[in-house]
XYZ file of C-alpha atoms in Angstrom:
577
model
C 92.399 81.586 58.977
C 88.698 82.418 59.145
C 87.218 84.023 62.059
C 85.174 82.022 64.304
C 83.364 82.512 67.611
C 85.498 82.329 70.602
C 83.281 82.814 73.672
C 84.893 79.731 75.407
C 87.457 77.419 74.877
C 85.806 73.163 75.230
C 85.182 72.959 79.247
C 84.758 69.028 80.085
C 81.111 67.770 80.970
C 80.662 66.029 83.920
C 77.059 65.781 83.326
C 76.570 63.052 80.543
C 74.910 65.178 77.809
C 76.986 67.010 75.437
C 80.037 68.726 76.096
C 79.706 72.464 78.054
C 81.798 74.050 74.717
C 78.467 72.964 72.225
C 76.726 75.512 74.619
C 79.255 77.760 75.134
C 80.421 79.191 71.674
C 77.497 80.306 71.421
C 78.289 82.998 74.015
C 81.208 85.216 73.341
C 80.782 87.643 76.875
C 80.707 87.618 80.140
C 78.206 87.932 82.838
C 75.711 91.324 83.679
C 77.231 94.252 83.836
C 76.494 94.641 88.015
C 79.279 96.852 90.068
C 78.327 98.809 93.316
C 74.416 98.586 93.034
C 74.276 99.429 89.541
C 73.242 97.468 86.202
C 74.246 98.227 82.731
C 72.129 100.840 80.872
C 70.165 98.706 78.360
C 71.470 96.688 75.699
C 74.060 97.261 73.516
C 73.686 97.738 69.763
C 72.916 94.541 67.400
C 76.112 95.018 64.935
C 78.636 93.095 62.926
C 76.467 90.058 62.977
C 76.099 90.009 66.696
C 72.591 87.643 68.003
C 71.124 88.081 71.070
C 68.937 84.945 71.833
C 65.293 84.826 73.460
C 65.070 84.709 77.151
C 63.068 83.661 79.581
C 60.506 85.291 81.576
C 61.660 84.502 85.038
C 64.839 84.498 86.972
C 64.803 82.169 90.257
C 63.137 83.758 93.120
C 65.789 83.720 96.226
C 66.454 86.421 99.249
C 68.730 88.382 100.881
C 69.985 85.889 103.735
C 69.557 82.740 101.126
C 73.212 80.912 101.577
C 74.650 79.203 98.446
C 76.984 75.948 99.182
C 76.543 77.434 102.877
C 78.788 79.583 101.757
C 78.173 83.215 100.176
C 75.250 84.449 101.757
C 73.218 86.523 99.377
C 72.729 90.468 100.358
C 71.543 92.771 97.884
C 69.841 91.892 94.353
C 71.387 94.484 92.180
C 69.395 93.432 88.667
C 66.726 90.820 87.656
C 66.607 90.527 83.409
C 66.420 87.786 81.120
C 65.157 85.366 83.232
C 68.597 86.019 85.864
C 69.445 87.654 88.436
C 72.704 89.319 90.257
C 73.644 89.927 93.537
C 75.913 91.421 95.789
C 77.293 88.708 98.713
C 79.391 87.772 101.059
C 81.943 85.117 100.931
C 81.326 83.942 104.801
C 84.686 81.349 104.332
C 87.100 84.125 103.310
C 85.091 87.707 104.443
C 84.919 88.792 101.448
C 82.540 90.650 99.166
C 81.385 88.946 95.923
C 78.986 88.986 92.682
C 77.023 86.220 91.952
C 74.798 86.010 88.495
C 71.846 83.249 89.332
C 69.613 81.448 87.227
C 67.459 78.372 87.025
C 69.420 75.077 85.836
C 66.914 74.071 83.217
C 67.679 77.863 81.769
C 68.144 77.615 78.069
C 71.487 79.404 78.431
C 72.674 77.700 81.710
C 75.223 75.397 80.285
C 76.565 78.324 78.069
C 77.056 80.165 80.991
C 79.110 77.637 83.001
C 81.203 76.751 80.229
C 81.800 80.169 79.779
C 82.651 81.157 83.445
C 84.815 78.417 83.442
C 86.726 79.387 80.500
C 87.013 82.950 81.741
C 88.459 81.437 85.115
C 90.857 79.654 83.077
C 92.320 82.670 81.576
C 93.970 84.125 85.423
C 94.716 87.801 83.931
C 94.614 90.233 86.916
C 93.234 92.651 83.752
C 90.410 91.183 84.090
C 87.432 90.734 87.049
C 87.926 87.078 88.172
C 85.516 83.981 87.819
C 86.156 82.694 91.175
C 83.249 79.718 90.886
C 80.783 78.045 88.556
C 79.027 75.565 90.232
C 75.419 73.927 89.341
C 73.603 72.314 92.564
C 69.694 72.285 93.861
C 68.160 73.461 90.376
C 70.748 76.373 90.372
C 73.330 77.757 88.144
C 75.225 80.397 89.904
C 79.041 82.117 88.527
C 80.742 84.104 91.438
C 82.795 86.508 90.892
C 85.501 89.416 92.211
C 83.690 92.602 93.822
C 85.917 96.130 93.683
C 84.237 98.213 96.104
C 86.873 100.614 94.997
C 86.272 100.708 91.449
C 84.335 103.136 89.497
C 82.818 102.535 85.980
C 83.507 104.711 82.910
C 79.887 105.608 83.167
C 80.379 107.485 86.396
C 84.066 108.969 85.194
C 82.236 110.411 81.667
C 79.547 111.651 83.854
C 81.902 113.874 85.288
C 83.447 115.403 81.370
C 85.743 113.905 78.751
C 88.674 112.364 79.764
C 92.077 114.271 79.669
C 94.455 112.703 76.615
C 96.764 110.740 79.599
C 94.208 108.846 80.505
C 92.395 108.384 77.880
C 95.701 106.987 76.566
C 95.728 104.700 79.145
C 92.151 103.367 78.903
C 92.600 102.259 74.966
C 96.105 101.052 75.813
C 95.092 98.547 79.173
C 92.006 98.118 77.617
C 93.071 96.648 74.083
C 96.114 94.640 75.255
C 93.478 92.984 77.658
C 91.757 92.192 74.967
C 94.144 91.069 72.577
C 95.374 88.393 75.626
C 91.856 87.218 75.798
C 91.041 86.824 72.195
C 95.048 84.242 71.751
C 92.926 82.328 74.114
C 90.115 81.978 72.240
C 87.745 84.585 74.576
C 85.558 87.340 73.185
C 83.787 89.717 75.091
C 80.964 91.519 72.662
C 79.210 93.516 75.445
C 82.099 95.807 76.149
C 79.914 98.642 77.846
C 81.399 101.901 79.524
C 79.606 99.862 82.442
C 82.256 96.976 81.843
C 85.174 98.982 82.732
C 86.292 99.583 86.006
C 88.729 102.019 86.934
C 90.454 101.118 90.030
C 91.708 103.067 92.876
C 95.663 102.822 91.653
C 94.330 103.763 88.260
C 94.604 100.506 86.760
C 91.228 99.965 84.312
C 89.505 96.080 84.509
C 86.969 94.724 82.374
C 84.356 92.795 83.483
C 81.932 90.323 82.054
C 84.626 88.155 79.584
C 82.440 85.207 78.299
C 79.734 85.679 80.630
C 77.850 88.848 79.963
C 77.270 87.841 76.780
C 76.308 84.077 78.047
C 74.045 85.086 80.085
C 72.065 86.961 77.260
C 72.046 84.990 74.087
C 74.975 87.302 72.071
C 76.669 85.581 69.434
C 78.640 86.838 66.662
C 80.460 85.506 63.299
C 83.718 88.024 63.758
C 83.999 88.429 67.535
C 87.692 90.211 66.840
C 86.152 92.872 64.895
C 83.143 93.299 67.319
C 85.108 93.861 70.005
C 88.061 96.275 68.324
C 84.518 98.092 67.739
C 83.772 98.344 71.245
C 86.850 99.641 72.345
C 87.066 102.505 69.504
C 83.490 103.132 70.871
C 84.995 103.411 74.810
C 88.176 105.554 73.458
C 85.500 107.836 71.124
C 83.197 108.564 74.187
C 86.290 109.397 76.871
C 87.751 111.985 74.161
C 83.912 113.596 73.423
C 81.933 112.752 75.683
C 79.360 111.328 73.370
C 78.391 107.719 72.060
C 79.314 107.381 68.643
C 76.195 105.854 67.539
C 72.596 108.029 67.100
C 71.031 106.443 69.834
C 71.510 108.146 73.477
C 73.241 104.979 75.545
C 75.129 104.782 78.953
C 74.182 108.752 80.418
C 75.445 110.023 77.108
C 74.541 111.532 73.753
C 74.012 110.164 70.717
C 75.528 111.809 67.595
C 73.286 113.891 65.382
C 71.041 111.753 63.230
C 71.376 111.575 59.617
C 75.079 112.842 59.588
C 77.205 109.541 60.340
C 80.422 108.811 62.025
C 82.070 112.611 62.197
C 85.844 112.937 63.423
C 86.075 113.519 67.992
C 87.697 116.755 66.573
C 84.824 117.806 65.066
C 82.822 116.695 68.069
C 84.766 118.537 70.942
C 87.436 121.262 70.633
C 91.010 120.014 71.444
C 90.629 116.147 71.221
C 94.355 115.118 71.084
C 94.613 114.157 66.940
C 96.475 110.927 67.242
C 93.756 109.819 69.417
C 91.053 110.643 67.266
C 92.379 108.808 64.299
C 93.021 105.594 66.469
C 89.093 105.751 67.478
C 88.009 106.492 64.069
C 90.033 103.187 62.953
C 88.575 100.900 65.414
C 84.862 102.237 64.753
C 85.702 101.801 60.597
C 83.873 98.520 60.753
C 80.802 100.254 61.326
C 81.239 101.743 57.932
C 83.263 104.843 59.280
C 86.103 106.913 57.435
C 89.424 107.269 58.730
C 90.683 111.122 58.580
C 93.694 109.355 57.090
C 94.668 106.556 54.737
C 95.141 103.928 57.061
C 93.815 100.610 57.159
C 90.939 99.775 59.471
C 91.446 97.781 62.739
C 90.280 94.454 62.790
C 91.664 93.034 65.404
C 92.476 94.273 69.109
C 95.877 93.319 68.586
C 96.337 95.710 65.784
C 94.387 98.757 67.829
C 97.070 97.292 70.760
C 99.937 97.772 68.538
C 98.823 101.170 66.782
C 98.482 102.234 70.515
C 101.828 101.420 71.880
C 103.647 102.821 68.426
C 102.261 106.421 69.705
C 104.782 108.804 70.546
C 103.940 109.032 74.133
C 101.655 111.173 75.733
C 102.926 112.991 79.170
C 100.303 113.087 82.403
C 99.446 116.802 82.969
C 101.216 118.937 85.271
C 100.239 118.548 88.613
C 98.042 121.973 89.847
C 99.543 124.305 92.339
C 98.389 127.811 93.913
C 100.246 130.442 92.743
C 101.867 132.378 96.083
C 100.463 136.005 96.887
C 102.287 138.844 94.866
C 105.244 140.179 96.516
C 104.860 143.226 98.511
C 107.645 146.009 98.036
C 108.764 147.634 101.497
C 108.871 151.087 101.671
C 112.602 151.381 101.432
C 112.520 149.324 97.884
C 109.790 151.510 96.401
C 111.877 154.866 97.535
C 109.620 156.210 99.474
C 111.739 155.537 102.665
C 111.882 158.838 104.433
C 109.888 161.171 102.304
C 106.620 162.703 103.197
C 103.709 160.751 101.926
C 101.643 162.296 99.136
C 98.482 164.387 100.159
C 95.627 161.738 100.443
C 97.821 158.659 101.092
C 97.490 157.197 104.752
C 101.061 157.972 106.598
C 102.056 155.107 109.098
C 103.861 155.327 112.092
C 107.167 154.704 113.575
C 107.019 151.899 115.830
C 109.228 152.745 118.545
C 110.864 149.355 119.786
C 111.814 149.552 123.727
C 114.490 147.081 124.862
C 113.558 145.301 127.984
C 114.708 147.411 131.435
C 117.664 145.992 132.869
C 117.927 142.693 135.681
C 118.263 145.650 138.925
C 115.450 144.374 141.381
C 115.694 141.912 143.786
C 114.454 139.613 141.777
C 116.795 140.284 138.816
C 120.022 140.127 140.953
C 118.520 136.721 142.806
C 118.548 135.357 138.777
C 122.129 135.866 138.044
C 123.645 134.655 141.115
C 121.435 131.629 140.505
C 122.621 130.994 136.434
C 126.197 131.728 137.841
C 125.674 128.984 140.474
C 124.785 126.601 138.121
C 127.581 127.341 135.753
C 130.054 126.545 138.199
C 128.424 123.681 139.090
C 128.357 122.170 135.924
C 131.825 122.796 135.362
C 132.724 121.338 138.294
C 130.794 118.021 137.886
C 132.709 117.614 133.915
C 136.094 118.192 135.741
C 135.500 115.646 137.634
C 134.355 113.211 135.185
C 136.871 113.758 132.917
C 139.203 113.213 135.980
C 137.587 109.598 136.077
C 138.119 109.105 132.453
C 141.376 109.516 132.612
C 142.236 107.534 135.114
C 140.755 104.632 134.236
C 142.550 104.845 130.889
C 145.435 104.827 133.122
C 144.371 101.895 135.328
C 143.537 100.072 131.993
C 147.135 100.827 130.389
C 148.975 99.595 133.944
C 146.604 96.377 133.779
C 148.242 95.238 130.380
C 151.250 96.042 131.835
C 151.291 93.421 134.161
C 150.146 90.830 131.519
C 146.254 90.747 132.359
C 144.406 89.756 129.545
C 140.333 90.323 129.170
C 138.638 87.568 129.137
C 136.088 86.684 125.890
C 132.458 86.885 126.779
C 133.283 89.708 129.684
C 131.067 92.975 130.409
C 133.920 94.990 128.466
C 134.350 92.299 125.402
C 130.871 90.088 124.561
C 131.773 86.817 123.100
C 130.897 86.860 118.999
C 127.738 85.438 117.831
C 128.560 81.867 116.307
C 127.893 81.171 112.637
C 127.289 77.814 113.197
C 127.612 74.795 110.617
C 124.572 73.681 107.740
C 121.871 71.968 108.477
C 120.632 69.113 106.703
C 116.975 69.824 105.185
C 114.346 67.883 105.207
C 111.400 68.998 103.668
C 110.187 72.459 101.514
C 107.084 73.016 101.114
C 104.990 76.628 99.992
C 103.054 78.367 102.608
C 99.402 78.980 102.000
C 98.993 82.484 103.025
C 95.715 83.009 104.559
C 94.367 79.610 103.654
C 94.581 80.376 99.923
C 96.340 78.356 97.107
C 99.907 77.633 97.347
C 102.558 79.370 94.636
C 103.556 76.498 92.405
C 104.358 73.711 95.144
C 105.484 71.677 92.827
C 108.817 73.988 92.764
C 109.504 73.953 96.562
C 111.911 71.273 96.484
C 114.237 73.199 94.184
C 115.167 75.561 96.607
C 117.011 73.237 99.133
C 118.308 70.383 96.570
C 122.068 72.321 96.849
C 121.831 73.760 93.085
C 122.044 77.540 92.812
C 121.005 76.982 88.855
C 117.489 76.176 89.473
C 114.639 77.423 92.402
C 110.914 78.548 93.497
C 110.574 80.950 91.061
C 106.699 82.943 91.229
C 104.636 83.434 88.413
C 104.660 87.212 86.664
C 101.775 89.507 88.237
C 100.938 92.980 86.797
C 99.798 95.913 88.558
C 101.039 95.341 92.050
C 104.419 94.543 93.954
C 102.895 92.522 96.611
C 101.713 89.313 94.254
C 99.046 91.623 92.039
C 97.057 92.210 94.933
C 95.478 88.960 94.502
C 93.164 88.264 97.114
C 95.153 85.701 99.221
C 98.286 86.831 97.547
C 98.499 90.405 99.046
C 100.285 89.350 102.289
C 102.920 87.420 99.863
C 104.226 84.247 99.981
C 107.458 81.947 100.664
C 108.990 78.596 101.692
C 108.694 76.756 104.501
C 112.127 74.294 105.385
C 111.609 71.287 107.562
C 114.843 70.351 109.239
C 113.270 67.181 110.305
C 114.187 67.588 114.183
C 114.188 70.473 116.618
C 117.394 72.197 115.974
C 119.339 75.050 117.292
C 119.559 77.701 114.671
C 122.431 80.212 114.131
C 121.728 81.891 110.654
C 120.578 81.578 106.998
C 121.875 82.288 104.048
C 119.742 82.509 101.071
C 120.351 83.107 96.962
C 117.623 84.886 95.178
C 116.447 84.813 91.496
C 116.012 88.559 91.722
C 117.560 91.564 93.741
C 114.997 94.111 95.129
C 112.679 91.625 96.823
C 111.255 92.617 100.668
C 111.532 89.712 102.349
C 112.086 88.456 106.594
C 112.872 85.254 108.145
C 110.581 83.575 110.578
C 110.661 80.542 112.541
C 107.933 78.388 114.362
C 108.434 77.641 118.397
C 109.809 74.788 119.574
C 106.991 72.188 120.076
C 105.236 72.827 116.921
C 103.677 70.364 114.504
C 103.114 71.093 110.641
C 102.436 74.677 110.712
C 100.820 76.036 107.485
C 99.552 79.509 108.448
C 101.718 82.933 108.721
C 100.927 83.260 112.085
C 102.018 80.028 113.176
C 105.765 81.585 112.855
C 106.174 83.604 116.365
C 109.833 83.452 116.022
C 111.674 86.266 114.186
C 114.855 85.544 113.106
C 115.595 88.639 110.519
C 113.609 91.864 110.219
C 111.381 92.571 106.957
C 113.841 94.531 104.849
C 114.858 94.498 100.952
C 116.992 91.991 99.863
C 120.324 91.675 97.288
C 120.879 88.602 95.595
C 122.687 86.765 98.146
C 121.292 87.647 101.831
C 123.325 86.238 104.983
C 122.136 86.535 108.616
C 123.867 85.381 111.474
C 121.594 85.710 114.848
C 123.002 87.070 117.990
C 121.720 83.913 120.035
C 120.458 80.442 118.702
C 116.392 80.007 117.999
C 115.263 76.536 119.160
C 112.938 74.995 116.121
C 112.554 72.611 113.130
C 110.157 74.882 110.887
C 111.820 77.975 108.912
C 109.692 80.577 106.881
C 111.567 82.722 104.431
C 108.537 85.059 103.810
C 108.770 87.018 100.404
C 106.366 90.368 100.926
C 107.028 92.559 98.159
C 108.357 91.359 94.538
C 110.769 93.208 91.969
C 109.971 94.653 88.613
C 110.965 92.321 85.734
C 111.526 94.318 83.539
C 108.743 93.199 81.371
C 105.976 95.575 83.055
C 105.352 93.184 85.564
C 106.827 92.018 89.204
C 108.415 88.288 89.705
C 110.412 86.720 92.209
C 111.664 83.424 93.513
C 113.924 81.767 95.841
C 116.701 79.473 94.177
C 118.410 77.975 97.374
C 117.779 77.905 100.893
C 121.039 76.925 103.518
C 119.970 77.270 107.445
C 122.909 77.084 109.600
C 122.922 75.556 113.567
C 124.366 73.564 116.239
C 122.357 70.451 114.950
C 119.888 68.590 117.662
């Protein structure tokens, strides 16, 4: 099948003039590379085909304070090129920071870019920095977009030296499966930049910029595939060497020598890990390199993703430890114990040890008869109470004697808490945690039609246990049960998808209407603990209410390299009304 340009997949046109996808595959990337105050460092190479379009001369002239949809309030520009500009704001509605890329609506690349921020947002891989809007209102064009204040680019990490082989391992790995995912859905990046990769706090490496970076500036190319399986052997070359593997200086690093080509990372730096080094110098073939080996060229991320993960694997280092102070001998192991020192050698001396002088004051004799008091004392009191024990063992044995039976619900024997029989549901519906979008609401009614077979089952996230760490997902998610009527609850048993999921029950007080929010459940009925399959909890006194949260927290691995979860029936158990 021949190659094509796949900077966005057809976005419909609300506008009347031609669709948004004429515009956007002409764009294969995604917006500036802006992260923490910084831009990109100039543009990247003109290869494979790749066009960069004219720009404009201006980008639209706004402030710090200007509000957008009086909503994210504007804070920092961070770059102004190519007739755009990007910012740093706030997200006032959610307190949040965000990027936003502005530029004038009768921009020659404006529709481009929002077909292409669109397409991006369609994608949803947590791999990648998230297209939260795209929106075109009062002359404007603006794309908004995740900000990781706790990222840091592979421009600042290669500042620092080359990267070890573990995680350079992991950078080409994350980094081409990413990229493979985007490219089945018809997304190319072709300004993947050490500036477009984010490395994030738990290690896990982003990109940035898919469909819109390139948008924004007029890149095209004829084999976006084998531009960006370029890019990445470029990213992979530079973390083993430290160097860009192109003549020209780019990004804070070195060029390679002029006049002598694409040489080998081994020949570039001392103890680049081999296996490495030939996956780099098959990804940068295209640019007319020469593999050390026979081995065909990559074309294709998926084919640098595959080469990566048929690696025999490559072990983190060994953590670093200080080494504990050399042993020191005694005098008695070295043999010197009782000989005379040799002339010249320091001589140390005995340390006579006196024991403490005896208890023969007043004082000391005032002591003892005082410990001895309390000795007696104490023996006295546990005669005595074990005197009291016994007899009321006694008293006990003569009461059942005579036929006295204790009563249930008694001091001595509490009445059992009641299971109580099912209630009849009436409505299950998913909570929006925090205001944010529900977790397939469609499925809620499976998990209280009375089938075990089918259920609320979430979507797969990667990186994170608590939902990906989605913003609005990391508090979790769950199921809210409507019993229809106030009711007086006794327990809950539940059947999970999955074993290992951290989960607790809540319930709203008794009065409430429609609650929707996490802390609109006051009421706990079960503690936040991790689950088996089938969880049971009967509660030691009935809860007055009609509203019931089972609130998932933290989800299970799959098995699959990601975490999933679900609820496949819900059965609350009361006194009914």
């Amino acid at each position: 099948m021949a190659e094509r340009s796949t900077a966005a997949v057809d976005v419909a046109d609300n506008s009347g003039d031609e669709p948004l996808a004429a515009d956007a595959v002409k764009a294969t990337a995604d917006g500036a590379d802006i992260q923490d105050g910084r831009a990109a460092d100039g543009p990247m190479p003109e290869k494979d085909g790749e066009r960069i379009g004219a720009a404009p001369a201006a980008a639209p002239e706004l402030h710090s304070g200007h509000k957008l949809a009086r909503r994210y309030r504007l804070e920092e520009c961070v770059t102004r090129v190519d007739g755009f500009s990007s910012w740093r704001a706030m997200d006032e509605k959610l307190r949040r920071a965000v990027g936003v890329h502005l530029l004038p609506a009768d921009h020659p690349r404006a529709r481009s870019v929002l077909a292409a921020a669109r397409s991006s947002a369609l994608l949803g891989d947590p791999r990648f920095v998230q297209v939260l809007d795209a929106v075109e209102e009062n002359d404007l064009v603006y794309v908004v977009h995740e900000w990781l204040p706790d990222a840091t680019e592979l421009t600042a990490l290669l500042a620092a030296g080359p990267l070890e082989a573990h995680e350079a391992y992991q950078l080409v790995s994350q980094i081409s499966q990413a990229m493979a995912a985007a490219h089945r859905e018809g997304l190319a990046h072709l300004r993947l930049t050490p500036s477009a990769i984010l490395r994030t706090s738990s290690g896990q490496y982003r990109i940035r910029g898919l469909a819109v970076n390139a948008a924004l500036r007029g890149i095209t190319s004829e084999t976006p595939q084998r531009a960006d399986t370029e890019a990445v052997g470029a990213l992979l070359y530079a973390a083993l060497t430290q160097r860009w593997p192109y003549e020209n200086d780019a990004y804070g690093l070195t060029g390679l020598p002029k006049g002598v080509g694409l040489i080998a990372p081994d020949q570039v730096r001392a103890g680049v890990h081999r296996g490495l080094g030939e996956l780099a110098m098959r990804a940068l073939a295209n640019d007319g390199a020469t593999a050390s080996r026979q081995e065909p060229a990559f074309t294709t991320p998926e084919e640098l993703a595959k080469a990566v993960a048929a690696m025999p694997r490559i072990r983190p280092p060994e953590p670093a430890f200080t080494a504990p102070p050399e042993y020191q001998h005694t005098t008695y192991q070295q043999g010197s114990y009782g000989r005379p020192a040799p002339a010249g050698m320091p001589t140390t001396q005995p340390v006579t040890v006196v024991p403490p002088p005896p208890l023969q004051s007043r004082t000391g004799k005032v002591l003892k008869w005082g410990v001895a008091a309390l000795l007696i004392a104490a023996l006295g009191l546990g005669s005595w109470q074990l005197a009291d024990t016994l007899l009321g063992r006694t008293n006990q044995g003569s009461s059942s004697d005579t036929g006295q039976t204790p009563q249930p619900g008694g001091a001595d024997n509490p009445k059992p808490p009641e299971a109580g029989k099912p209630l009849k549901p009436a409505h299950a519906s998913v909570i929006a945690i925090g205001g944010e979008d529900q977790v397939k609401p469609e499925d809620a009614p499976r998990a209280i039609d009375g089938s075990a077979g089918s259920g609320w089952v979430t979507p797969q996230y990667f990186g994170h246990s608590n939902f990906g760490n989605l913003p609005g997902r990391k508090d979790g998610s769950g199921i809210i049960v409507d019993l229809g009527s106030e009711q007086n609850v006794t327990g809950i048993d539940l059947k999970l998808s999955a074993a290992g999921q951290k989960l607790q029950v809540l319930a709203a007080p008794a009065g409430a209407s429609g609650p929707d929010l996490l802390s609109e459940f006051s009421q706990r009925l079960t503690k936040a603990d991790t689950a088996k399959k089938d969880f049971s909890a009967t509660l030691d006194q009935p809860v007055r209410t009609r509203y019931v949260l089972v609130h998932i927290i933290d989800l299970p691995s799959d098995g699959e390299g990601g975490y999933r979860g679900g609820i496949n029936e819900i059965q609350i158990r009361g006194q009914g009304s």
